[in-house]
CSV table of C-alpha atoms and ligand atoms in Angstrom, one decimal:
chain,number,residue,atom,x,y,z
O,1,UNK,CA,-36.2,-44.5,-18.5
O,2,UNK,CA,-32.8,-46.3,-18.7
O,3,UNK,CA,-34.1,-49.7,-19.3
O,4,UNK,CA,-36.2,-48.7,-22.3
O,5,UNK,CA,-33.2,-46.7,-23.7
O,6,UNK,CA,-31.0,-49.8,-23.5
O,7,UNK,CA,-33.4,-51.9,-25.2
O,8,UNK,CA,-34.0,-49.3,-27.9
O,9,UNK,CA,-30.0,-49.2,-28.3
O,10,UNK,CA,-29.9,-53.0,-28.4
O,11,UNK,CA,-32.5,-53.2,-31.3
O,12,UNK,CA,-30.4,-50.6,-33.2
O,13,UNK,CA,-27.3,-52.8,-32.8
O,14,UNK,CA,-29.0,-55.9,-34.0
O,15,UNK,CA,-30.6,-54.1,-36.8
O,16,UNK,CA,-27.3,-52.7,-38.0
O,17,UNK,CA,-25.6,-54.8,-40.8
O,18,UNK,CA,-22.9,-57.2,-39.7
O,19,UNK,CA,-19.6,-55.8,-40.0
O,20,UNK,CA,-17.8,-57.2,-43.0
O,21,UNK,CA,-14.7,-59.3,-42.5
O,22,UNK,CA,-11.7,-57.3,-43.1
O,23,UNK,CA,-9.3,-60.2,-44.0
O,24,UNK,CA,-10.4,-62.2,-46.9
O,25,UNK,CA,-10.1,-65.6,-45.0
O,26,UNK,CA,-9.6,-66.6,-41.4
O,27,UNK,CA,-6.2,-67.5,-40.6
O,28,UNK,CA,-6.1,-71.3,-41.3
O,29,UNK,CA,-4.2,-73.1,-38.8
O,30,UNK,CA,-1.9,-76.0,-40.0
O,31,UNK,CA,-3.3,-78.2,-37.5
O,32,UNK,CA,-6.6,-78.4,-35.9
O,33,UNK,CA,-6.6,-77.0,-32.3
O,34,UNK,CA,-8.0,-79.4,-29.4
O,35,UNK,CA,-8.6,-78.1,-25.9
O,36,UNK,CA,-7.9,-81.3,-23.8
O,37,UNK,CA,-9.0,-81.9,-20.3
O,38,UNK,CA,-7.5,-84.7,-18.0
O,39,UNK,CA,-9.7,-85.7,-15.1
O,40,UNK,CA,-10.3,-88.2,-12.6
O,41,UNK,CA,-10.3,-89.3,-9.0
O,42,UNK,CA,-7.4,-87.9,-6.9
O,43,UNK,CA,-4.3,-90.1,-7.1
O,44,UNK,CA,-5.6,-91.9,-10.3
O,45,UNK,CA,-2.4,-90.8,-11.8
O,46,UNK,CA,-3.2,-87.8,-14.1
O,47,UNK,CA,-0.5,-85.7,-13.5
O,48,UNK,CA,2.3,-88.4,-13.8
O,49,UNK,CA,0.4,-89.8,-16.8
O,50,UNK,CA,0.6,-86.4,-18.8
O,51,UNK,CA,3.9,-85.5,-17.3
O,52,UNK,CA,5.3,-88.9,-19.0
O,53,UNK,CA,3.5,-88.2,-22.1
O,54,UNK,CA,5.0,-84.7,-22.4
O,55,UNK,CA,8.3,-85.8,-21.5
O,56,UNK,CA,8.2,-88.6,-24.2
O,57,UNK,CA,7.1,-86.0,-26.7
O,58,UNK,CA,10.1,-84.1,-25.6
O,59,UNK,CA,7.8,-81.1,-24.6
O,60,UNK,CA,9.6,-81.0,-21.3
O,61,UNK,CA,13.5,-80.9,-21.3
O,62,UNK,CA,15.4,-83.6,-19.5
O,63,UNK,CA,17.0,-80.9,-17.3
O,64,UNK,CA,13.6,-79.6,-16.1
O,65,UNK,CA,12.8,-83.2,-15.3
O,66,UNK,CA,15.7,-83.8,-13.5
O,67,UNK,CA,15.3,-80.6,-11.5
O,68,UNK,CA,12.2,-81.9,-10.3
O,69,UNK,CA,13.3,-85.3,-9.5
O,70,UNK,CA,16.1,-83.8,-7.4
O,71,UNK,CA,13.9,-81.6,-5.4
O,72,UNK,CA,11.2,-84.6,-5.0
O,73,UNK,CA,14.0,-87.0,-3.7
O,74,UNK,CA,15.1,-84.2,-1.2
O,75,UNK,CA,11.7,-84.1,0.2
O,76,UNK,CA,11.2,-87.9,0.1
O,77,UNK,CA,8.4,-88.0,-2.4
O,78,UNK,CA,10.3,-89.3,-5.4
O,79,UNK,CA,7.1,-91.1,-6.8
O,80,UNK,CA,5.8,-87.5,-7.7
O,81,UNK,CA,8.7,-86.6,-10.0
O,82,UNK,CA,6.5,-86.5,-13.2
O,83,UNK,CA,3.5,-85.1,-11.4
O,84,UNK,CA,5.7,-82.2,-10.6
O,85,UNK,CA,6.3,-81.2,-14.0
O,86,UNK,CA,2.8,-80.3,-14.4
O,87,UNK,CA,2.4,-78.5,-10.8
O,88,UNK,CA,3.4,-75.0,-10.5
O,89,UNK,CA,3.6,-73.5,-7.1
O,90,UNK,CA,5.9,-74.5,-4.3
O,91,UNK,CA,2.8,-74.9,-2.3
O,92,UNK,CA,1.3,-77.5,-4.7
O,93,UNK,CA,4.7,-79.1,-4.7
O,94,UNK,CA,4.6,-79.5,-0.8
O,95,UNK,CA,1.2,-80.8,-0.7
O,96,UNK,CA,1.4,-83.2,-3.8
O,97,UNK,CA,-1.8,-82.0,-5.5
O,98,UNK,CA,-2.4,-80.1,-8.5
O,99,UNK,CA,-4.1,-77.1,-7.7
O,100,UNK,CA,-4.9,-75.0,-10.7
O,101,UNK,CA,-5.3,-75.4,-14.5
O,102,UNK,CA,-1.9,-75.8,-15.8
O,103,UNK,CA,-1.6,-74.8,-19.5
O,104,UNK,CA,0.8,-76.8,-21.7
O,105,UNK,CA,0.5,-77.4,-25.5
O,106,UNK,CA,1.9,-79.9,-27.5
O,107,UNK,CA,1.6,-81.4,-30.9
O,108,UNK,CA,0.7,-84.7,-32.4
O,109,UNK,CA,0.9,-85.5,-36.0
O,110,UNK,CA,-2.4,-83.9,-36.9
O,111,UNK,CA,-3.5,-81.8,-34.0
O,112,UNK,CA,-2.2,-78.9,-31.7
O,113,UNK,CA,-3.2,-79.9,-28.3
O,114,UNK,CA,-3.8,-77.4,-25.5
O,115,UNK,CA,-3.8,-79.3,-22.2
O,116,UNK,CA,-5.8,-78.1,-19.4
O,117,UNK,CA,-4.9,-80.1,-16.4
O,118,UNK,CA,-7.8,-80.3,-13.9
O,119,UNK,CA,-7.2,-81.1,-10.2
O,120,UNK,CA,-8.7,-84.2,-8.7
O,121,UNK,CA,-8.8,-82.8,-5.1
O,122,UNK,CA,-12.5,-82.5,-4.0
O,123,UNK,CA,-12.1,-78.9,-2.9
O,124,UNK,CA,-10.9,-77.9,-6.4
O,125,UNK,CA,-13.7,-78.9,-8.3
O,126,UNK,CA,-14.5,-75.1,-9.3
O,127,UNK,CA,-11.1,-75.2,-10.9
O,128,UNK,CA,-11.9,-78.3,-12.8
O,129,UNK,CA,-15.0,-76.4,-14.0
O,130,UNK,CA,-13.0,-73.5,-15.5
O,131,UNK,CA,-11.0,-76.1,-17.5
O,132,UNK,CA,-13.8,-78.2,-18.6
O,133,UNK,CA,-15.6,-75.0,-19.8
O,134,UNK,CA,-13.0,-74.7,-22.5
O,135,UNK,CA,-12.6,-78.4,-23.3
O,136,UNK,CA,-13.3,-79.9,-26.6
O,137,UNK,CA,-12.4,-83.4,-25.5
O,138,UNK,CA,-11.4,-85.1,-22.3
O,139,UNK,CA,-9.4,-88.1,-20.9
O,140,UNK,CA,-10.8,-89.8,-18.0
O,141,UNK,CA,-7.9,-91.5,-15.9
O,142,UNK,CA,-9.0,-94.5,-13.7
O,143,UNK,CA,-6.6,-96.5,-11.3
O,144,UNK,CA,-6.6,-100.1,-12.1
O,145,UNK,CA,-4.9,-101.1,-8.9
O,146,UNK,CA,-6.9,-103.6,-6.9
O,147,UNK,CA,-9.5,-101.8,-4.9
O,148,UNK,CA,-8.7,-98.3,-6.0
O,149,UNK,CA,-10.8,-98.2,-9.2
O,150,UNK,CA,-13.6,-99.0,-6.8
O,151,UNK,CA,-12.6,-96.3,-4.5
O,152,UNK,CA,-12.9,-93.6,-7.3
O,153,UNK,CA,-16.0,-94.9,-8.8
O,154,UNK,CA,-18.1,-95.7,-5.9
O,155,UNK,CA,-19.8,-93.0,-3.6
O,156,UNK,CA,-17.5,-90.3,-2.7
O,157,UNK,CA,-15.2,-90.8,-5.5
O,158,UNK,CA,-14.8,-88.4,-8.2
O,159,UNK,CA,-15.0,-90.5,-11.2
O,160,UNK,CA,-18.7,-90.4,-11.8
O,161,UNK,CA,-18.9,-86.6,-10.9
O,162,UNK,CA,-16.3,-85.7,-13.4
O,163,UNK,CA,-17.7,-87.8,-16.2
O,164,UNK,CA,-21.2,-86.2,-15.7
O,165,UNK,CA,-19.7,-82.7,-15.3
O,166,UNK,CA,-17.8,-83.2,-18.9
O,167,UNK,CA,-21.1,-84.4,-20.5
O,168,UNK,CA,-23.1,-81.8,-18.9
O,169,UNK,CA,-20.7,-79.0,-20.4
O,170,UNK,CA,-21.1,-80.2,-23.6
O,171,UNK,CA,-17.9,-82.3,-24.0
O,172,UNK,CA,-18.7,-85.4,-26.1
O,173,UNK,CA,-15.4,-86.9,-26.9
O,174,UNK,CA,-13.8,-89.2,-24.2
O,175,UNK,CA,-10.9,-91.3,-23.9
O,176,UNK,CA,-11.0,-93.6,-20.8
O,177,UNK,CA,-7.1,-94.2,-19.5
O,178,UNK,CA,-7.2,-97.3,-17.5
O,179,UNK,CA,-3.9,-96.4,-15.7
O,180,UNK,CA,-1.6,-98.3,-13.4
O,181,UNK,CA,-2.1,-101.6,-15.3
O,182,UNK,CA,1.5,-102.4,-14.3
O,183,UNK,CA,0.4,-102.8,-10.6
O,184,UNK,CA,-2.0,-105.7,-11.8
O,185,UNK,CA,0.3,-107.3,-14.1
O,186,UNK,CA,-1.5,-105.9,-17.3
O,187,UNK,CA,-4.2,-108.2,-16.4
O,188,UNK,CA,-6.9,-108.5,-19.2
O,189,UNK,CA,-9.8,-109.5,-16.6
O,190,UNK,CA,-9.0,-106.3,-14.5
O,191,UNK,CA,-9.0,-104.3,-17.7
O,192,UNK,CA,-12.4,-105.7,-18.8
O,193,UNK,CA,-13.9,-105.6,-15.5
O,194,UNK,CA,-13.4,-101.9,-15.3
O,195,UNK,CA,-14.4,-101.1,-18.8
O,196,UNK,CA,-17.6,-103.1,-18.3
O,197,UNK,CA,-18.6,-101.3,-15.1
O,198,UNK,CA,-17.6,-97.8,-16.4
O,199,UNK,CA,-19.0,-98.1,-19.9
O,200,UNK,CA,-22.5,-98.9,-18.5
O,201,UNK,CA,-22.3,-95.6,-16.5
O,202,UNK,CA,-20.7,-93.7,-19.1
O,203,UNK,CA,-23.3,-94.6,-21.9
O,204,UNK,CA,-26.6,-95.2,-20.0
O,205,UNK,CA,-26.3,-92.4,-17.1
O,206,UNK,CA,-23.8,-89.9,-18.4
O,207,UNK,CA,-24.9,-90.0,-22.1
O,208,UNK,CA,-21.3,-90.5,-23.8
O,209,UNK,CA,-22.2,-92.3,-27.0
O,210,UNK,CA,-18.9,-94.2,-27.5
O,211,UNK,CA,-16.1,-93.8,-24.8
O,212,UNK,CA,-12.8,-95.5,-26.1
O,213,UNK,CA,-10.8,-97.4,-23.5
O,214,UNK,CA,-7.1,-97.6,-23.6
O,215,UNK,CA,-4.8,-99.7,-21.2
O,216,UNK,CA,-1.7,-97.7,-20.1
O,217,UNK,CA,0.7,-96.9,-17.3
O,218,UNK,CA,1.7,-93.5,-16.6
O,219,UNK,CA,4.5,-94.7,-14.3
O,220,UNK,CA,6.2,-97.0,-16.8
O,221,UNK,CA,5.1,-95.1,-19.9
O,222,UNK,CA,3.7,-98.1,-21.6
O,223,UNK,CA,1.1,-97.5,-24.4
O,224,UNK,CA,1.5,-93.7,-24.0
O,225,UNK,CA,3.3,-92.6,-27.3
O,226,UNK,CA,4.1,-96.0,-28.6
O,227,UNK,CA,1.8,-99.2,-29.1
O,228,UNK,CA,2.9,-101.7,-26.6
O,229,UNK,CA,3.0,-105.5,-26.9
O,230,UNK,CA,0.1,-107.1,-25.1
O,231,UNK,CA,-1.5,-110.3,-26.3
O,232,UNK,CA,-4.8,-109.1,-25.5
O,233,UNK,CA,-4.6,-105.5,-26.9
O,234,UNK,CA,-3.4,-104.4,-30.3
O,235,UNK,CA,-5.2,-101.1,-30.4
O,236,UNK,CA,-4.0,-97.4,-30.6
O,237,UNK,CA,-1.7,-96.1,-27.8
O,238,UNK,CA,-3.0,-92.9,-26.0
O,239,UNK,CA,-1.2,-90.5,-28.4
O,240,UNK,CA,-2.9,-91.9,-31.3
O,241,UNK,CA,-6.4,-91.6,-29.8
O,242,UNK,CA,-5.5,-88.0,-28.9
O,243,UNK,CA,-4.6,-87.5,-32.5
O,244,UNK,CA,-7.9,-88.7,-33.4
O,245,UNK,CA,-10.0,-86.1,-31.4
O,246,UNK,CA,-11.9,-83.9,-33.7
O,247,UNK,CA,-11.8,-80.1,-33.5
O,248,UNK,CA,-15.1,-78.2,-32.9
O,249,UNK,CA,-16.4,-76.0,-35.9
O,250,UNK,CA,-14.0,-73.4,-36.6
O,251,UNK,CA,-15.4,-70.4,-34.8
O,252,UNK,CA,-13.5,-67.8,-36.7
O,253,UNK,CA,-16.4,-67.4,-38.9
O,254,UNK,CA,-18.9,-66.5,-36.2
O,255,UNK,CA,-19.9,-63.2,-34.6
O,256,UNK,CA,-17.4,-61.4,-32.4
O,257,UNK,CA,-17.2,-62.5,-28.6
O,258,UNK,CA,-14.5,-61.8,-26.4
O,259,UNK,CA,-15.0,-62.7,-22.9
O,260,UNK,CA,-13.2,-60.2,-20.6
O,261,UNK,CA,-11.1,-62.1,-17.8
O,262,UNK,CA,-9.2,-59.2,-16.6
O,263,UNK,CA,-9.4,-55.4,-16.1
O,264,UNK,CA,-6.0,-53.9,-16.1
O,265,UNK,CA,-6.0,-50.4,-16.1
O,266,UNK,CA,-8.6,-47.7,-16.0
O,267,UNK,CA,-8.1,-44.1,-17.1
O,268,UNK,CA,-10.2,-41.3,-18.5
O,269,UNK,CA,-12.1,-42.7,-21.5
O,270,UNK,CA,-10.1,-45.9,-21.8
O,271,UNK,CA,-9.8,-49.3,-20.0
O,272,UNK,CA,-7.1,-51.7,-20.7
O,273,UNK,CA,-8.5,-55.3,-20.6
O,274,UNK,CA,-7.6,-58.9,-21.7
O,275,UNK,CA,-9.6,-61.8,-22.6
O,276,UNK,CA,-10.1,-64.9,-24.9
O,277,UNK,CA,-11.7,-64.3,-28.4
O,278,UNK,CA,-14.4,-67.1,-28.2
O,279,UNK,CA,-15.7,-66.5,-31.6
O,280,UNK,CA,-15.1,-64.3,-34.7
O,281,UNK,CA,-12.2,-61.7,-35.3
O,282,UNK,CA,-11.3,-58.4,-34.2
O,283,UNK,CA,-8.8,-55.6,-35.2
O,284,UNK,CA,-7.3,-52.4,-34.0
O,285,UNK,CA,-10.0,-49.6,-34.4
O,286,UNK,CA,-12.8,-51.7,-34.8
O,287,UNK,CA,-16.0,-50.4,-33.5
O,288,UNK,CA,-17.4,-52.7,-30.7
O,289,UNK,CA,-20.1,-52.8,-27.8
O,290,UNK,CA,-19.4,-53.9,-24.4
O,291,UNK,CA,-22.1,-56.1,-23.1
O,292,UNK,CA,-24.3,-56.4,-20.9
O,293,UNK,CA,-24.0,-52.5,-20.4
O,294,UNK,CA,-24.6,-51.8,-24.1
O,295,UNK,CA,-21.8,-49.3,-24.3
O,296,UNK,CA,-20.1,-48.4,-27.8
O,297,UNK,CA,-16.3,-48.3,-27.6
O,298,UNK,CA,-13.3,-48.6,-30.1
O,299,UNK,CA,-10.6,-51.1,-30.0
O,300,UNK,CA,-7.3,-49.5,-29.4
O,301,UNK,CA,-3.6,-51.1,-29.0
O,302,UNK,CA,-4.4,-54.6,-29.5
O,303,UNK,CA,-1.9,-57.4,-28.7
O,304,UNK,CA,-2.2,-61.2,-28.6
O,305,UNK,CA,0.1,-63.9,-27.1
O,306,UNK,CA,1.0,-65.3,-30.4
O,307,UNK,CA,2.3,-62.2,-31.8
O,308,UNK,CA,0.0,-62.1,-35.0
O,309,UNK,CA,-1.6,-58.8,-36.4
O,310,UNK,CA,-4.8,-60.4,-36.7
O,311,UNK,CA,-6.9,-61.5,-33.9
O,312,UNK,CA,-8.9,-64.4,-34.2
O,313,UNK,CA,-11.1,-67.0,-32.2
O,314,UNK,CA,-8.9,-68.8,-29.8
O,315,UNK,CA,-6.4,-66.0,-29.3
O,316,UNK,CA,-5.8,-64.5,-25.8
O,317,UNK,CA,-5.5,-60.7,-26.4
O,318,UNK,CA,-4.9,-57.6,-24.2
O,319,UNK,CA,-6.5,-54.4,-25.8
O,320,UNK,CA,-7.5,-50.9,-24.9
O,321,UNK,CA,-11.3,-50.0,-25.0
O,322,UNK,CA,-11.8,-46.2,-25.9
O,323,UNK,CA,-15.0,-44.5,-25.5
O,324,UNK,CA,-17.1,-42.4,-23.2
O,325,UNK,CA,-18.2,-44.7,-20.5
O,326,UNK,CA,-18.1,-45.1,-16.9
O,327,UNK,CA,-15.5,-47.5,-15.8
O,328,UNK,CA,-18.0,-49.9,-14.2
O,329,UNK,CA,-19.4,-50.5,-17.7
O,330,UNK,CA,-16.4,-52.8,-18.4
O,331,UNK,CA,-16.0,-55.7,-15.9
O,332,UNK,CA,-14.6,-59.0,-15.6
O,333,UNK,CA,-17.5,-61.3,-17.1
O,334,UNK,CA,-18.2,-58.4,-19.7
O,335,UNK,CA,-18.4,-59.5,-23.3
O,336,UNK,CA,-17.3,-57.4,-26.2
O,337,UNK,CA,-19.5,-57.7,-29.5
O,338,UNK,CA,-20.0,-56.2,-32.9
O,339,UNK,CA,-23.3,-54.9,-34.2
O,340,UNK,CA,-25.4,-57.2,-36.6
O,341,UNK,CA,-28.2,-59.6,-36.3
O,342,UNK,CA,-26.2,-62.1,-34.7
O,343,UNK,CA,-25.0,-59.8,-31.9
O,344,UNK,CA,-25.4,-60.9,-28.3
O,345,UNK,CA,-28.5,-59.5,-26.5
O,346,UNK,CA,-28.0,-59.5,-22.6
O,347,UNK,CA,-30.6,-61.0,-20.4
O,348,UNK,CA,-31.4,-61.9,-17.1
O,349,UNK,CA,-33.7,-65.0,-17.8
O,350,UNK,CA,-32.4,-68.2,-19.3
O,351,UNK,CA,-33.7,-71.7,-20.0
O,352,UNK,CA,-30.9,-74.0,-18.8
O,353,UNK,CA,-30.3,-77.7,-19.1
O,354,UNK,CA,-28.5,-79.1,-16.1
O,355,UNK,CA,-27.1,-82.0,-14.2
O,356,UNK,CA,-27.6,-82.0,-10.5
O,357,UNK,CA,-24.3,-83.3,-8.2
O,358,UNK,CA,-24.0,-84.7,-5.0
O,359,UNK,CA,-26.0,-82.3,-2.7
O,360,UNK,CA,-27.7,-82.7,0.5
O,361,UNK,CA,-30.8,-80.5,-0.1
O,362,UNK,CA,-32.6,-80.8,-3.5
O,363,UNK,CA,-32.9,-77.7,-5.6
O,364,UNK,CA,-36.5,-76.1,-5.1
O,365,UNK,CA,-38.3,-73.3,-7.1
O,366,UNK,CA,-36.9,-70.1,-5.7
O,367,UNK,CA,-33.7,-71.5,-4.5
O,368,UNK,CA,-30.6,-69.3,-4.7
O,369,UNK,CA,-27.3,-70.1,-6.1
O,370,UNK,CA,-24.3,-68.4,-7.7
O,371,UNK,CA,-23.9,-68.7,-11.4
O,372,UNK,CA,-20.6,-69.1,-13.1
O,373,UNK,CA,-20.2,-68.7,-16.9
O,374,UNK,CA,-17.0,-67.9,-18.8
O,375,UNK,CA,-15.3,-65.5,-16.3
O,376,UNK,CA,-18.6,-64.5,-14.9
O,377,UNK,CA,-19.9,-65.0,-11.4
O,378,UNK,CA,-23.3,-63.7,-10.3
O,379,UNK,CA,-26.1,-64.5,-7.9
O,380,UNK,CA,-29.2,-66.3,-9.5
O,381,UNK,CA,-32.5,-67.7,-8.5
O,382,UNK,CA,-34.0,-71.0,-9.9
O,383,UNK,CA,-37.2,-69.5,-11.0
O,384,UNK,CA,-39.0,-72.3,-12.7
O,385,UNK,CA,-38.5,-76.1,-12.8
O,386,UNK,CA,-39.6,-77.0,-16.1
O,387,UNK,CA,-39.1,-80.8,-16.2
O,388,UNK,CA,-36.8,-83.3,-15.4
O,389,UNK,CA,-35.0,-85.7,-17.9
O,390,UNK,CA,-33.9,-89.2,-18.3
O,391,UNK,CA,-30.4,-88.8,-18.6
O,392,UNK,CA,-29.6,-91.9,-20.9
O,393,UNK,CA,-32.1,-91.1,-23.6
O,394,UNK,CA,-33.2,-87.5,-23.0
O,395,UNK,CA,-36.8,-88.1,-22.7
O,396,UNK,CA,-38.8,-86.0,-20.3
O,397,UNK,CA,-39.6,-87.9,-17.1
O,398,UNK,CA,-41.8,-85.3,-15.1
O,399,UNK,CA,-43.3,-82.0,-15.9
O,400,UNK,CA,-43.0,-79.3,-13.3
O,401,UNK,CA,-41.2,-81.2,-10.6
O,402,UNK,CA,-41.3,-80.1,-7.0
O,403,UNK,CA,-37.6,-80.5,-6.7
O,404,UNK,CA,-34.5,-81.7,-8.3
O,405,UNK,CA,-32.4,-84.1,-6.3
O,406,UNK,CA,-28.9,-85.2,-6.6
O,407,UNK,CA,-27.8,-87.2,-9.7
O,408,UNK,CA,-31.0,-85.7,-11.7
O,409,UNK,CA,-31.1,-83.8,-15.0
O,410,UNK,CA,-33.4,-81.2,-15.8
O,411,UNK,CA,-34.6,-78.3,-17.7
O,412,UNK,CA,-34.9,-75.0,-15.4
O,413,UNK,CA,-35.4,-71.3,-15.9
O,414,UNK,CA,-33.0,-69.2,-13.9
O,415,UNK,CA,-32.9,-65.4,-13.4
O,416,UNK,CA,-29.8,-63.3,-12.5
O,417,UNK,CA,-29.9,-60.3,-10.3
O,418,UNK,CA,-29.2,-58.3,-13.5
O,419,UNK,CA,-28.4,-58.6,-17.1
O,420,UNK,CA,-25.7,-60.4,-18.1
O,421,UNK,CA,-23.7,-61.6,-21.3
O,422,UNK,CA,-24.3,-65.1,-21.8
O,423,UNK,CA,-26.3,-66.8,-24.5
O,424,UNK,CA,-27.3,-70.2,-26.1
O,425,UNK,CA,-24.7,-73.0,-26.1
O,426,UNK,CA,-25.6,-73.5,-29.7
O,427,UNK,CA,-24.8,-69.7,-30.5
O,428,UNK,CA,-21.5,-69.9,-28.6
O,429,UNK,CA,-20.2,-72.8,-27.0
O,430,UNK,CA,-18.2,-70.8,-24.4
O,431,UNK,CA,-20.9,-68.3,-23.4
O,432,UNK,CA,-23.4,-71.0,-23.0
O,433,UNK,CA,-21.8,-73.2,-20.4
O,434,UNK,CA,-22.9,-72.5,-17.0
O,435,UNK,CA,-22.3,-74.0,-13.6
O,436,UNK,CA,-24.0,-73.5,-10.2
O,437,UNK,CA,-22.4,-73.2,-6.8
O,438,UNK,CA,-24.0,-73.0,-3.4
O,439,UNK,CA,-22.3,-72.5,0.1
O,440,UNK,CA,-18.8,-73.4,-1.5
O,441,UNK,CA,-20.0,-76.3,-3.5
O,442,UNK,CA,-20.8,-77.1,-7.1
O,443,UNK,CA,-24.4,-78.0,-7.1
O,444,UNK,CA,-25.2,-78.4,-10.8
O,445,UNK,CA,-23.7,-77.6,-14.4
O,446,UNK,CA,-25.0,-77.4,-17.6
O,447,UNK,CA,-25.8,-75.6,-20.9
O,448,UNK,CA,-27.9,-72.6,-21.8
O,449,UNK,CA,-30.8,-73.6,-24.2
O,450,UNK,CA,-31.9,-70.3,-24.5
O,451,UNK,CA,-32.1,-66.7,-23.3
O,452,UNK,CA,-35.6,-65.5,-22.4
O,453,UNK,CA,-35.5,-61.8,-23.6
O,454,UNK,CA,-38.3,-59.3,-22.1
O,455,UNK,CA,-40.7,-58.6,-24.6
G,501,GDP,P1,-3.2,-87.3,-9.6
G,501,GDP,O1,-3.8,-86.9,-8.3
G,501,GDP,O2,-4.4,-88.1,-10.5
G,501,GDP,O3,-2.5,-86.2,-10.5
G,501,GDP,O4,-2.1,-88.6,-9.4
G,501,GDP,P2,-0.5,-88.7,-9.6
G,501,GDP,O5,-0.1,-88.4,-10.9
G,501,GDP,O6,-0.2,-87.4,-8.5
G,501,GDP,O7,-0.2,-89.9,-9.1
G,501,GDP,C1,-0.5,-90.4,-7.6
G,501,GDP,C2,0.5,-91.5,-7.1
G,501,GDP,O8,0.4,-92.7,-8.2
G,501,GDP,C3,1.9,-91.3,-7.4
G,501,GDP,O9,2.5,-91.8,-6.3
G,501,GDP,C4,2.4,-91.9,-8.7
G,501,GDP,O10,3.7,-92.1,-8.7
G,501,GDP,C5,1.6,-92.9,-8.8
G,501,GDP,N1,1.4,-93.3,-10.1
G,501,GDP,C6,0.7,-92.8,-11.1
G,501,GDP,N2,0.6,-93.4,-12.3
G,501,GDP,C7,1.0,-94.6,-12.0
G,501,GDP,C8,1.2,-96.0,-12.8
G,501,GDP,O11,0.8,-96.0,-14.0
G,501,GDP,N3,1.7,-96.9,-12.0
G,501,GDP,C9,2.1,-97.0,-10.7
G,501,GDP,N4,2.6,-98.0,-10.2
G,501,GDP,N5,2.0,-95.8,-10.0
G,501,GDP,C10,1.5,-94.7,-10.6
């Protein structure tokens, strides 16, 4: 019986003592690392804002900007000059939308910021999820232009959906950039109107405890890296607020988790893969296990994107897994772990707390969906609707609801088609964030509260 055999294996792996740390201390970064995501309704000015900020920080050299500006002028879309800095492909440039999560990093006085630029286009929400699932903090950009804030905030706009998504994926630090204030002559009344409306939603419905609002113009660059002179605002500029984001607990001390996001080369007894170390550390010749297949392997030929010889949480690495296993045992979505009491035990049943998006048909018991978590994508079923929750205070609203409709928050039990390597959000943030899609739409997102392992 394969299952019994695997269960036995898992028990042995979990019973084995933790692998002692090789290096006396984890690498201490000079500056705390913050993964920052920028979200907001399409055309709110996200790309322009971040492009301008990066330009002012001299992250992007003027020649690149000039080149983009030149190209933009040629195609008659000059206002997109800054936006283009972040957009990568020719196709995106022609369409004028940011399609994928671009990765740019920059430094503030006290932080190193990895910028995950999220697209605002409705079709691209899944890309945003990829970004959000790595984010420690977020900037929500809203458009202060008359009538435009309302478009993004009302039905069909993405402001609310993005905010709920952030919160449901465990992002708690939020700065709201009230953008394009140059179009309303830096009106205090307009800023206040937006702040009042949005903070009611963000605190009471989305559950952010203290969102911070900052007046900016991505176009003129005012209040981005330098405080501006406004008679009604003497608070920090956007850069100072970014510098104040707090890094999550350093995960280097935690147990090893490498989420495999690419399988490059398969040959006899070895597979070359790459992925991100979500927690812990790893070295060449380490003995590891591949989950959920519970296969032992040895790490060979490791290389990281930062050239270091030690590999810690936060690093993207490419490495060879060597051992006697079937190539199918290693897949995108597999997770590499070490033995010890805090090893990852794969499961197919999980208790999940989620937020349901704008969906036409409510979720009922037995409904099917696709589950996304780290690089994993797998069919799943909503097996139990446990209770619905009041989003503003977390109280239970209704036990065993018959359905979960749009906008609701709930705790459910789900079951995947086979065992997967995900776990409680509290054990590993990256492996505990999940989203659900159905018919090409994101229907819900949330965090794993616990995995329900078979007895
Ligand atoms: P995104 O879809 O949120 O990334 O928005 P973009 O950055 O592409 O900006 C959309 C449009 O708004 C572009 O035409 C920008 O030039 C314009 N825009 C962006 N920020 C500002 C701003 O602060 N003031 C003004 N007046 N226009 C802006």
